[in-house]
PDB file of C-alpha atoms in Angstrom:
ATOM      1  CA  UNK A   1     -26.424 -10.207 -33.205  1.00 47.00           C
ATOM      2  CA  UNK A   2     -24.789 -12.366 -30.401  1.00 53.00           C
ATOM      3  CA  UNK A   3     -25.164 -10.848 -26.955  1.00 76.00           C
ATOM      4  CA  UNK A   4     -21.812 -10.353 -25.190  1.00 81.00           C
ATOM      5  CA  UNK A   5     -21.564 -12.272 -21.991  1.00 92.00           C
ATOM      6  CA  UNK A   6     -21.009 -10.529 -18.615  1.00 97.00           C
ATOM      7  CA  UNK A   7     -17.277 -10.929 -17.985  1.00 98.00           C
ATOM      8  CA  UNK A   8     -14.983 -10.742 -15.001  1.00 98.00           C
ATOM      9  CA  UNK A   9     -11.250 -10.326 -15.509  1.00 98.00           C
ATOM     10  CA  UNK A  10      -8.804 -10.873 -12.624  1.00 98.00           C
ATOM     11  CA  UNK A  11      -5.239  -9.584 -13.074  1.00 98.00           C
ATOM     12  CA  UNK A  12      -2.787 -11.432 -10.839  1.00 98.00           C
ATOM     13  CA  UNK A  13       0.966 -11.540 -10.379  1.00 97.00           C
ATOM     14  CA  UNK A  14       1.822 -15.231  -9.802  1.00 97.00           C
ATOM     15  CA  UNK A  15       0.447 -18.725 -10.145  1.00 96.00           C
ATOM     16  CA  UNK A  16      -1.520 -19.334  -6.858  1.00 94.00           C
ATOM     17  CA  UNK A  17      -2.517 -15.662  -6.386  1.00 95.00           C
ATOM     18  CA  UNK A  18      -5.742 -16.274  -8.182  1.00 97.00           C
ATOM     19  CA  UNK A  19      -6.877 -18.677  -5.509  1.00 95.00           C
ATOM     20  CA  UNK A  20      -5.902 -16.723  -2.396  1.00 90.00           C
ATOM     21  CA  UNK A  21      -7.848 -13.471  -2.762  1.00 89.00           C
ATOM     22  CA  UNK A  22     -10.212 -14.134  -5.575  1.00 97.00           C
ATOM     23  CA  UNK A  23     -10.733 -17.879  -5.733  1.00 98.00           C
ATOM     24  CA  UNK A  24     -14.231 -17.519  -4.189  1.00 97.00           C
ATOM     25  CA  UNK A  25     -15.461 -14.891  -6.665  1.00 98.00           C
ATOM     26  CA  UNK A  26     -13.961 -16.639  -9.636  1.00 98.00           C
ATOM     27  CA  UNK A  27     -15.685 -19.933  -8.685  1.00 98.00           C
ATOM     28  CA  UNK A  28     -18.973 -18.259  -7.727  1.00 98.00           C
ATOM     29  CA  UNK A  29     -19.336 -16.215 -10.876  1.00 98.00           C
ATOM     30  CA  UNK A  30     -18.227 -19.087 -13.118  1.00 98.00           C
ATOM     31  CA  UNK A  31     -20.971 -21.113 -11.598  1.00 98.00           C
ATOM     32  CA  UNK A  32     -23.425 -18.326 -12.280  1.00 97.00           C
ATOM     33  CA  UNK A  33     -22.617 -18.397 -15.969  1.00 96.00           C
ATOM     34  CA  UNK A  34     -20.431 -15.301 -15.989  1.00 97.00           C
ATOM     35  CA  UNK A  35     -17.366 -15.445 -18.205  1.00 98.00           C
ATOM     36  CA  UNK A  36     -14.185 -15.532 -16.187  1.00 98.00           C
ATOM     37  CA  UNK A  37     -10.705 -14.505 -17.369  1.00 98.00           C
ATOM     38  CA  UNK A  38      -7.518 -14.851 -15.420  1.00 98.00           C
ATOM     39  CA  UNK A  39      -4.512 -12.938 -16.470  1.00 98.00           C
ATOM     40  CA  UNK A  40      -1.270 -14.109 -14.728  1.00 98.00           C
ATOM     41  CA  UNK A  41       1.523 -11.696 -15.211  1.00 98.00           C
ATOM     42  CA  UNK A  42       4.623 -13.691 -14.160  1.00 97.00           C
ATOM     43  CA  UNK A  43       5.944 -17.199 -14.545  1.00 95.00           C
ATOM     44  CA  UNK A  44       6.418 -17.877 -10.854  1.00 95.00           C
ATOM     45  CA  UNK A  45      10.063 -18.882 -11.303  1.00 94.00           C
ATOM     46  CA  UNK A  46      11.008 -17.488  -7.863  1.00 92.00           C
ATOM     47  CA  UNK A  47       8.803 -20.160  -6.192  1.00 91.00           C
ATOM     48  CA  UNK A  48       9.980 -23.227  -4.377  1.00 90.00           C
ATOM     49  CA  UNK A  49      11.375 -26.108  -6.520  1.00 89.00           C
ATOM     50  CA  UNK A  50      10.798 -29.836  -6.005  1.00 84.00           C
ATOM     51  CA  UNK A  51      11.467 -30.871  -2.455  1.00 80.00           C
ATOM     52  CA  UNK A  52      11.000 -27.332  -1.206  1.00 84.00           C
ATOM     53  CA  UNK A  53      14.350 -26.044  -2.593  1.00 88.00           C
ATOM     54  CA  UNK A  54      14.339 -22.243  -2.237  1.00 89.00           C
ATOM     55  CA  UNK A  55      15.475 -19.707  -4.843  1.00 87.00           C
ATOM     56  CA  UNK A  56      19.209 -19.246  -4.705  1.00 85.00           C
ATOM     57  CA  UNK A  57      19.806 -22.640  -3.079  1.00 88.00           C
ATOM     58  CA  UNK A  58      21.723 -25.407  -4.844  1.00 89.00           C
ATOM     59  CA  UNK A  59      19.408 -27.328  -7.122  1.00 87.00           C
ATOM     60  CA  UNK A  60      16.849 -24.661  -7.590  1.00 91.00           C
ATOM     61  CA  UNK A  61      16.036 -24.731 -11.360  1.00 90.00           C
ATOM     62  CA  UNK A  62      13.842 -21.722 -12.282  1.00 90.00           C
ATOM     63  CA  UNK A  63      12.938 -23.223 -15.663  1.00 91.00           C
ATOM     64  CA  UNK A  64      11.689 -26.479 -13.976  1.00 92.00           C
ATOM     65  CA  UNK A  65       9.824 -24.442 -11.411  1.00 93.00           C
ATOM     66  CA  UNK A  66       8.074 -22.407 -14.168  1.00 95.00           C
ATOM     67  CA  UNK A  67       6.991 -25.566 -15.982  1.00 95.00           C
ATOM     68  CA  UNK A  68       5.748 -27.133 -12.780  1.00 95.00           C
ATOM     69  CA  UNK A  69       3.825 -24.036 -11.664  1.00 96.00           C
ATOM     70  CA  UNK A  70       2.211 -23.584 -15.051  1.00 97.00           C
ATOM     71  CA  UNK A  71       0.701 -27.052 -14.761  1.00 97.00           C
ATOM     72  CA  UNK A  72      -0.448 -26.291 -11.239  1.00 97.00           C
ATOM     73  CA  UNK A  73      -2.040 -23.052 -12.456  1.00 98.00           C
ATOM     74  CA  UNK A  74      -3.985 -24.975 -15.103  1.00 98.00           C
ATOM     75  CA  UNK A  75      -5.259 -27.325 -12.481  1.00 98.00           C
ATOM     76  CA  UNK A  76      -6.259 -24.534 -10.189  1.00 98.00           C
ATOM     77  CA  UNK A  77      -8.230 -22.963 -13.088  1.00 98.00           C
ATOM     78  CA  UNK A  78     -10.006 -26.250 -13.697  1.00 98.00           C
ATOM     79  CA  UNK A  79     -11.024 -26.450 -10.018  1.00 98.00           C
ATOM     80  CA  UNK A  80     -12.349 -22.939 -10.021  1.00 98.00           C
ATOM     81  CA  UNK A  81     -14.109 -23.221 -13.462  1.00 98.00           C
ATOM     82  CA  UNK A  82     -12.093 -20.336 -14.926  1.00 98.00           C
ATOM     83  CA  UNK A  83     -13.002 -20.092 -18.584  1.00 97.00           C
ATOM     84  CA  UNK A  84      -9.964 -18.349 -19.957  1.00 98.00           C
ATOM     85  CA  UNK A  85      -6.343 -18.262 -18.759  1.00 98.00           C
ATOM     86  CA  UNK A  86      -3.988 -15.658 -20.315  1.00 98.00           C
ATOM     87  CA  UNK A  87      -0.207 -15.725 -19.456  1.00 98.00           C
ATOM     88  CA  UNK A  88       1.980 -12.630 -19.842  1.00 98.00           C
ATOM     89  CA  UNK A  89       4.962 -14.757 -18.865  1.00 96.00           C
ATOM     90  CA  UNK A  90       7.214 -11.990 -17.406  1.00 97.00           C
ATOM     91  CA  UNK A  91      10.023 -13.358 -15.119  1.00 95.00           C
ATOM     92  CA  UNK A  92       8.990 -13.475 -11.513  1.00 95.00           C
ATOM     93  CA  UNK A  93      10.736 -10.604  -9.634  1.00 95.00           C
ATOM     94  CA  UNK A  94      10.806 -12.319  -6.160  1.00 90.00           C
ATOM     95  CA  UNK A  95      10.256 -10.463  -2.957  1.00 90.00           C
ATOM     96  CA  UNK A  96      11.118  -6.709  -2.583  1.00 91.00           C
ATOM     97  CA  UNK A  97      14.908  -6.373  -2.215  1.00 91.00           C
ATOM     98  CA  UNK A  98      15.803  -9.684  -3.942  1.00 91.00           C
ATOM     99  CA  UNK A  99      18.451  -9.643  -6.772  1.00 89.00           C
ATOM    100  CA  UNK A 100      15.665 -10.968  -8.966  1.00 89.00           C
ATOM    101  CA  UNK A 101      14.121  -7.492  -8.888  1.00 93.00           C
ATOM    102  CA  UNK A 102      16.878  -6.274 -11.147  1.00 91.00           C
ATOM    103  CA  UNK A 103      17.106  -9.305 -13.504  1.00 90.00           C
ATOM    104  CA  UNK A 104      16.535  -8.731 -17.232  1.00 89.00           C
ATOM    105  CA  UNK A 105      12.948  -9.573 -18.159  1.00 92.00           C
ATOM    106  CA  UNK A 106      11.746  -9.261 -14.588  1.00 95.00           C
ATOM    107  CA  UNK A 107       8.231  -7.984 -14.343  1.00 97.00           C
ATOM    108  CA  UNK A 108       9.429  -5.221 -11.866  1.00 97.00           C
ATOM    109  CA  UNK A 109      11.838  -4.036 -14.533  1.00 96.00           C
ATOM    110  CA  UNK A 110       9.268  -3.948 -17.323  1.00 96.00           C
ATOM    111  CA  UNK A 111       8.201  -0.509 -18.421  1.00 97.00           C
ATOM    112  CA  UNK A 112       4.583   0.073 -17.300  1.00 98.00           C
ATOM    113  CA  UNK A 113       3.664   1.142 -20.782  1.00 97.00           C
ATOM    114  CA  UNK A 114       4.873  -2.142 -22.261  1.00 97.00           C
ATOM    115  CA  UNK A 115       2.955  -4.347 -19.812  1.00 98.00           C
ATOM    116  CA  UNK A 116      -0.113  -2.077 -20.057  1.00 98.00           C
ATOM    117  CA  UNK A 117      -0.108  -2.317 -23.852  1.00 98.00           C
ATOM    118  CA  UNK A 118      -0.171  -6.048 -23.683  1.00 98.00           C
ATOM    119  CA  UNK A 119      -2.992  -6.091 -21.149  1.00 98.00           C
ATOM    120  CA  UNK A 120      -4.909  -3.471 -23.211  1.00 98.00           C
ATOM    121  CA  UNK A 121      -5.061  -5.985 -26.027  1.00 98.00           C
ATOM    122  CA  UNK A 122      -6.643  -8.468 -23.634  1.00 98.00           C
ATOM    123  CA  UNK A 123      -9.012  -5.871 -22.355  1.00 98.00           C
ATOM    124  CA  UNK A 124     -10.156  -5.058 -25.974  1.00 97.00           C
ATOM    125  CA  UNK A 125     -10.525  -8.807 -26.711  1.00 97.00           C
ATOM    126  CA  UNK A 126     -12.642  -9.675 -23.758  1.00 97.00           C
ATOM    127  CA  UNK A 127     -14.258  -6.340 -22.899  1.00 97.00           C
ATOM    128  CA  UNK A 128     -14.695  -7.156 -19.198  1.00 98.00           C
ATOM    129  CA  UNK A 129     -17.516  -5.661 -17.180  1.00 98.00           C
ATOM    130  CA  UNK A 130     -15.482  -6.054 -13.970  1.00 98.00           C
ATOM    131  CA  UNK A 131     -11.792  -5.974 -13.462  1.00 98.00           C
ATOM    132  CA  UNK A 132     -10.052  -7.033 -10.243  1.00 98.00           C
ATOM    133  CA  UNK A 133      -6.389  -6.515  -9.237  1.00 98.00           C
ATOM    134  CA  UNK A 134      -4.352  -5.398  -6.294  1.00 97.00           C
ATOM    135  CA  UNK A 135      -4.141  -2.014  -4.556  1.00 95.00           C
ATOM    136  CA  UNK A 136      -1.295   0.414  -5.272  1.00 94.00           C
ATOM    137  CA  UNK A 137       0.869  -1.248  -2.600  1.00 92.00           C
ATOM    138  CA  UNK A 138       0.269  -4.751  -3.943  1.00 88.00           C
ATOM    139  CA  UNK A 139      -1.630  -5.494  -0.666  1.00 86.00           C
ATOM    140  CA  UNK A 140       1.661  -6.178   1.171  1.00 85.00           C
ATOM    141  CA  UNK A 141       4.403  -4.512  -0.865  1.00 87.00           C
ATOM    142  CA  UNK A 142       5.290  -7.319  -3.255  1.00 93.00           C
ATOM    143  CA  UNK A 143       6.838  -5.725  -6.337  1.00 95.00           C
ATOM    144  CA  UNK A 144       4.997  -7.949  -8.869  1.00 97.00           C
ATOM    145  CA  UNK A 145       1.671  -7.132  -7.178  1.00 97.00           C
ATOM    146  CA  UNK A 146       2.515  -3.403  -7.312  1.00 97.00           C
ATOM    147  CA  UNK A 147       3.395  -3.770 -11.006  1.00 98.00           C
ATOM    148  CA  UNK A 148       0.203  -5.663 -11.709  1.00 98.00           C
ATOM    149  CA  UNK A 149      -1.771  -2.751 -10.255  1.00 98.00           C
ATOM    150  CA  UNK A 150       0.212  -0.223 -12.304  1.00 98.00           C
ATOM    151  CA  UNK A 151      -0.213  -1.989 -15.684  1.00 98.00           C
ATOM    152  CA  UNK A 152      -3.929  -2.651 -15.011  1.00 98.00           C
ATOM    153  CA  UNK A 153      -4.767   0.936 -14.324  1.00 98.00           C
ATOM    154  CA  UNK A 154      -2.535   2.111 -17.200  1.00 98.00           C
ATOM    155  CA  UNK A 155      -4.158  -0.322 -19.585  1.00 98.00           C
ATOM    156  CA  UNK A 156      -7.609   0.861 -18.598  1.00 98.00           C
ATOM    157  CA  UNK A 157      -6.535   4.458 -19.262  1.00 98.00           C
ATOM    158  CA  UNK A 158      -5.091   3.379 -22.616  1.00 98.00           C
ATOM    159  CA  UNK A 159      -8.280   1.766 -23.819  1.00 98.00           C
ATOM    160  CA  UNK A 160     -10.679   4.341 -22.296  1.00 97.00           C
ATOM    161  CA  UNK A 161     -12.794   1.469 -21.035  1.00 96.00           C
ATOM    162  CA  UNK A 162     -14.913   1.923 -18.012  1.00 96.00           C
ATOM    163  CA  UNK A 163     -15.590  -1.394 -16.350  1.00 98.00           C
ATOM    164  CA  UNK A 164     -16.271  -1.521 -12.600  1.00 98.00           C
ATOM    165  CA  UNK A 165     -12.730  -1.845 -11.155  1.00 98.00           C
ATOM    166  CA  UNK A 166     -11.911  -3.391  -7.765  1.00 98.00           C
ATOM    167  CA  UNK A 167      -8.759  -3.769  -5.672  1.00 98.00           C
ATOM    168  CA  UNK A 168      -8.484  -6.753  -3.412  1.00 97.00           C
ATOM    169  CA  UNK A 169      -8.144  -6.064   0.333  1.00 95.00           C
ATOM    170  CA  UNK A 170      -8.839  -7.629   3.703  1.00 91.00           C
ATOM    171  CA  UNK A 171     -10.718  -6.167   6.723  1.00 91.00           C
ATOM    172  CA  UNK A 172      -8.487  -5.510   9.732  1.00 89.00           C
ATOM    173  CA  UNK A 173     -10.901  -7.624  11.818  1.00 87.00           C
ATOM    174  CA  UNK A 174     -10.105 -10.678   9.649  1.00 84.00           C
ATOM    175  CA  UNK A 175      -6.383  -9.955   9.778  1.00 82.00           C
ATOM    176  CA  UNK A 176      -6.562 -10.038  13.553  1.00 81.00           C
ATOM    177  CA  UNK A 177      -8.424 -13.351  13.426  1.00 80.00           C
ATOM    178  CA  UNK A 178      -5.899 -14.662  11.009  1.00 75.00           C
ATOM    179  CA  UNK A 179      -3.133 -13.866  13.573  1.00 71.00           C
ATOM    180  CA  UNK A 180      -5.028 -15.873  16.184  1.00 76.00           C
ATOM    181  CA  UNK A 181      -5.384 -18.820  13.725  1.00 73.00           C
ATOM    182  CA  UNK A 182      -1.715 -18.660  12.873  1.00 70.00           C
ATOM    183  CA  UNK A 183      -0.928 -19.009  16.524  1.00 72.00           C
ATOM    184  CA  UNK A 184      -3.327 -21.862  16.842  1.00 74.00           C
ATOM    185  CA  UNK A 185      -1.970 -23.873  13.852  1.00 68.00           C
ATOM    186  CA  UNK A 186       1.630 -22.621  13.519  1.00 63.00           C
ATOM    187  CA  UNK A 187       3.616 -24.021  16.417  1.00 45.00           C
ATOM    188  CA  UNK A 188       6.770 -22.389  15.009  1.00 54.00           C
ATOM    189  CA  UNK A 189       5.227 -19.003  14.270  1.00 50.00           C
ATOM    190  CA  UNK A 190       7.001 -16.264  16.197  1.00 56.00           C
ATOM    191  CA  UNK A 191       5.656 -12.876  17.246  1.00 57.00           C
ATOM    192  CA  UNK A 192       6.952 -10.323  14.731  1.00 55.00           C
ATOM    193  CA  UNK A 193       9.349  -7.607  15.914  1.00 56.00           C
ATOM    194  CA  UNK A 194       7.867  -4.132  16.471  1.00 59.00           C
ATOM    195  CA  UNK A 195       8.826  -2.904  12.967  1.00 57.00           C
ATOM    196  CA  UNK A 196       7.214  -5.933  11.346  1.00 54.00           C
ATOM    197  CA  UNK A 197       4.152  -5.649  13.622  1.00 53.00           C
ATOM    198  CA  UNK A 198       3.741  -1.985  12.598  1.00 56.00           C
ATOM    199  CA  UNK A 199       3.963  -2.952   8.941  1.00 57.00           C
ATOM    200  CA  UNK A 200       1.427  -5.735   9.339  1.00 57.00           C
ATOM    201  CA  UNK A 201      -0.947  -3.364  11.096  1.00 60.00           C
ATOM    202  CA  UNK A 202      -1.049  -1.295   7.920  1.00 72.00           C
ATOM    203  CA  UNK A 203      -2.114  -4.254   5.689  1.00 82.00           C
ATOM    204  CA  UNK A 204      -5.811  -4.299   4.790  1.00 86.00           C
ATOM    205  CA  UNK A 205      -8.376  -1.669   5.632  1.00 91.00           C
ATOM    206  CA  UNK A 206     -10.630  -0.759   8.568  1.00 92.00           C
ATOM    207  CA  UNK A 207     -13.827  -2.727   8.062  1.00 93.00           C
ATOM    208  CA  UNK A 208     -15.894   0.411   7.402  1.00 94.00           C
ATOM    209  CA  UNK A 209     -13.634   1.453   4.446  1.00 95.00           C
ATOM    210  CA  UNK A 210     -14.357  -1.778   2.501  1.00 97.00           C
ATOM    211  CA  UNK A 211     -16.943  -1.206  -0.159  1.00 98.00           C
ATOM    212  CA  UNK A 212     -17.707  -4.733  -1.281  1.00 98.00           C
ATOM    213  CA  UNK A 213     -18.240  -7.927   0.634  1.00 97.00           C
ATOM    214  CA  UNK A 214     -18.857 -10.995  -1.558  1.00 98.00           C
ATOM    215  CA  UNK A 215     -20.094 -14.204   0.233  1.00 97.00           C
ATOM    216  CA  UNK A 216     -18.398 -17.069  -1.532  1.00 97.00           C
ATOM    217  CA  UNK A 217     -18.587 -19.518   1.387  1.00 97.00           C
ATOM    218  CA  UNK A 218     -20.534 -21.973  -0.846  1.00 97.00           C
ATOM    219  CA  UNK A 219     -17.320 -22.237  -2.846  1.00 97.00           C
ATOM    220  CA  UNK A 220     -14.903 -22.450   0.029  1.00 96.00           C
ATOM    221  CA  UNK A 221     -14.089 -26.036  -0.767  1.00 96.00           C
ATOM    222  CA  UNK A 222     -13.159 -25.198  -4.415  1.00 97.00           C
ATOM    223  CA  UNK A 223     -11.023 -22.299  -3.276  1.00 97.00           C
ATOM    224  CA  UNK A 224      -9.204 -24.575  -0.815  1.00 96.00           C
ATOM    225  CA  UNK A 225      -8.743 -27.198  -3.543  1.00 96.00           C
ATOM    226  CA  UNK A 226      -7.397 -24.586  -5.933  1.00 96.00           C
ATOM    227  CA  UNK A 227      -4.779 -23.507  -3.450  1.00 94.00           C
ATOM    228  CA  UNK A 228      -3.934 -27.220  -2.863  1.00 94.00           C
ATOM    229  CA  UNK A 229      -3.432 -27.557  -6.583  1.00 96.00           C
ATOM    230  CA  UNK A 230      -0.246 -25.393  -6.123  1.00 94.00           C
ATOM    231  CA  UNK A 231       1.291 -28.266  -4.268  1.00 89.00           C
ATOM    232  CA  UNK A 232       4.900 -27.312  -4.915  1.00 89.00           C
ATOM    233  CA  UNK A 233       4.289 -24.070  -2.940  1.00 87.00           C
ATOM    234  CA  UNK A 234       2.450 -25.895  -0.093  1.00 78.00           C
ATOM    235  CA  UNK A 235       5.132 -24.960   2.530  1.00 75.00           C
ATOM    236  CA  UNK A 236       4.310 -21.251   1.912  1.00 72.00           C
ATOM    237  CA  UNK A 237       0.537 -21.632   1.845  1.00 76.00           C
ATOM    238  CA  UNK A 238      -0.291 -21.565   5.478  1.00 76.00           C
ATOM    239  CA  UNK A 239      -4.045 -21.696   4.806  1.00 79.00           C
ATOM    240  CA  UNK A 240      -3.860 -25.318   3.801  1.00 84.00           C
ATOM    241  CA  UNK A 241      -3.000 -26.205   7.505  1.00 82.00           C
ATOM    242  CA  UNK A 242      -6.422 -25.213   8.562  1.00 83.00           C
ATOM    243  CA  UNK A 243      -8.566 -27.764   6.734  1.00 86.00           C
ATOM    244  CA  UNK A 244     -11.524 -26.803   4.604  1.00 92.00           C
ATOM    245  CA  UNK A 245     -13.984 -25.939   7.380  1.00 90.00           C
ATOM    246  CA  UNK A 246     -11.802 -23.489   9.180  1.00 88.00           C
ATOM    247  CA  UNK A 247     -10.420 -22.176   5.890  1.00 89.00           C
ATOM    248  CA  UNK A 248     -13.941 -21.407   4.645  1.00 93.00           C
ATOM    249  CA  UNK A 249     -14.900 -19.835   7.942  1.00 89.00           C
ATOM    250  CA  UNK A 250     -11.922 -17.441   7.624  1.00 89.00           C
ATOM    251  CA  UNK A 251     -11.625 -17.037   3.873  1.00 91.00           C
ATOM    252  CA  UNK A 252     -15.196 -17.558   2.533  1.00 93.00           C
ATOM    253  CA  UNK A 253     -16.080 -13.861   2.247  1.00 96.00           C
ATOM    254  CA  UNK A 254     -13.909 -11.940  -0.180  1.00 97.00           C
ATOM    255  CA  UNK A 255     -13.562  -8.180   0.156  1.00 97.00           C
ATOM    256  CA  UNK A 256     -12.756  -5.326  -2.201  1.00 98.00           C
ATOM    257  CA  UNK A 257     -12.510  -1.650  -2.603  1.00 98.00           C
ATOM    258  CA  UNK A 258     -14.389  -0.282  -5.695  1.00 98.00           C
ATOM    259  CA  UNK A 259     -12.256   2.355  -7.349  1.00 98.00           C
ATOM    260  CA  UNK A 260     -14.105   2.759 -10.681  1.00 97.00           C
ATOM    261  CA  UNK A 261     -17.819   2.583 -11.330  1.00 97.00           C
ATOM    262  CA  UNK A 262     -20.318   4.037 -13.789  1.00 95.00           C
ATOM    263  CA  UNK A 263     -23.331   2.072 -12.615  1.00 96.00           C
ATOM    264  CA  UNK A 264     -24.151   4.092  -9.505  1.00 96.00           C
ATOM    265  CA  UNK A 265     -24.713   0.984  -7.475  1.00 97.00           C
ATOM    266  CA  UNK A 266     -25.090   1.712  -3.887  1.00 97.00           C
ATOM    267  CA  UNK A 267     -22.319   1.048  -1.340  1.00 97.00           C
ATOM    268  CA  UNK A 268     -21.552  -1.243   0.416  1.00 97.00           C
ATOM    269  CA  UNK A 269     -22.144  -3.970  -2.099  1.00 97.00           C
ATOM    270  CA  UNK A 270     -22.351  -7.712  -1.883  1.00 97.00           C
ATOM    271  CA  UNK A 271     -21.904  -8.310  -5.593  1.00 98.00           C
ATOM    272  CA  UNK A 272     -19.189  -7.265  -7.986  1.00 98.00           C
ATOM    273  CA  UNK A 273     -21.801  -7.126 -10.686  1.00 98.00           C
ATOM    274  CA  UNK A 274     -24.290  -4.878  -8.766  1.00 97.00           C
ATOM    275  CA  UNK A 275     -25.758  -2.418 -11.207  1.00 97.00           C
ATOM    276  CA  UNK A 276     -24.862  -4.618 -14.185  1.00 96.00           C
ATOM    277  CA  UNK A 277     -27.563  -7.214 -13.981  1.00 93.00           C
TER     278      UNK A 277
END
């Protein structure tokens, strides 16, 4: 009888999301011999086109953007050592309030049960020990991130499977440091208006509410290179302006909230697989 490998599955919304919040754990656990599976829910068609052309601007070709971003995603997976890439290929819904939210085939318009059924097939195929996705607000309110959370939790309920489940988050202390770094590197960055500042203050969690802190600083260079692989979106990836050293300093430890567990592993943890090995 072949022993099933320990498996991590990350469910993300768009090409490049895999690198931002989970590039470190994906690279670390792949290096440790754990099977890594990335599920990317949308095609990224609302991203920038060649030359930085924005969605809705003349010359923005969503089909060309999709093809370009798929190749970038494959390159990112190679950098991180991700073993399996699964594409659900729903249409990118864009930011909250965009017309793309309502487009036929948009992930945001997809019935949760439909998306969950497709993800449930992948859960049964890979039988992950750990599943990672976003929180119920998609971390910052992005519709596709919210939908990724919804289909993940629904798929787990459908299958009755009980892996350890984590939602990505960020400590408020790091978010404050990030604001300082933005001011340092972003000469054109403007202070948000009071409403935006209040919304930003709700992103992430107080440090004491974070259950899991995973040190992936050893893999900070890979995480940076994985983000850089998404070159077409470079204008939107502020982190690349920092350089690898500062990037690793700020982004080398990845943080999560554990929302499902049957191992009884003590909290706080420093390993998503605590209690499993």
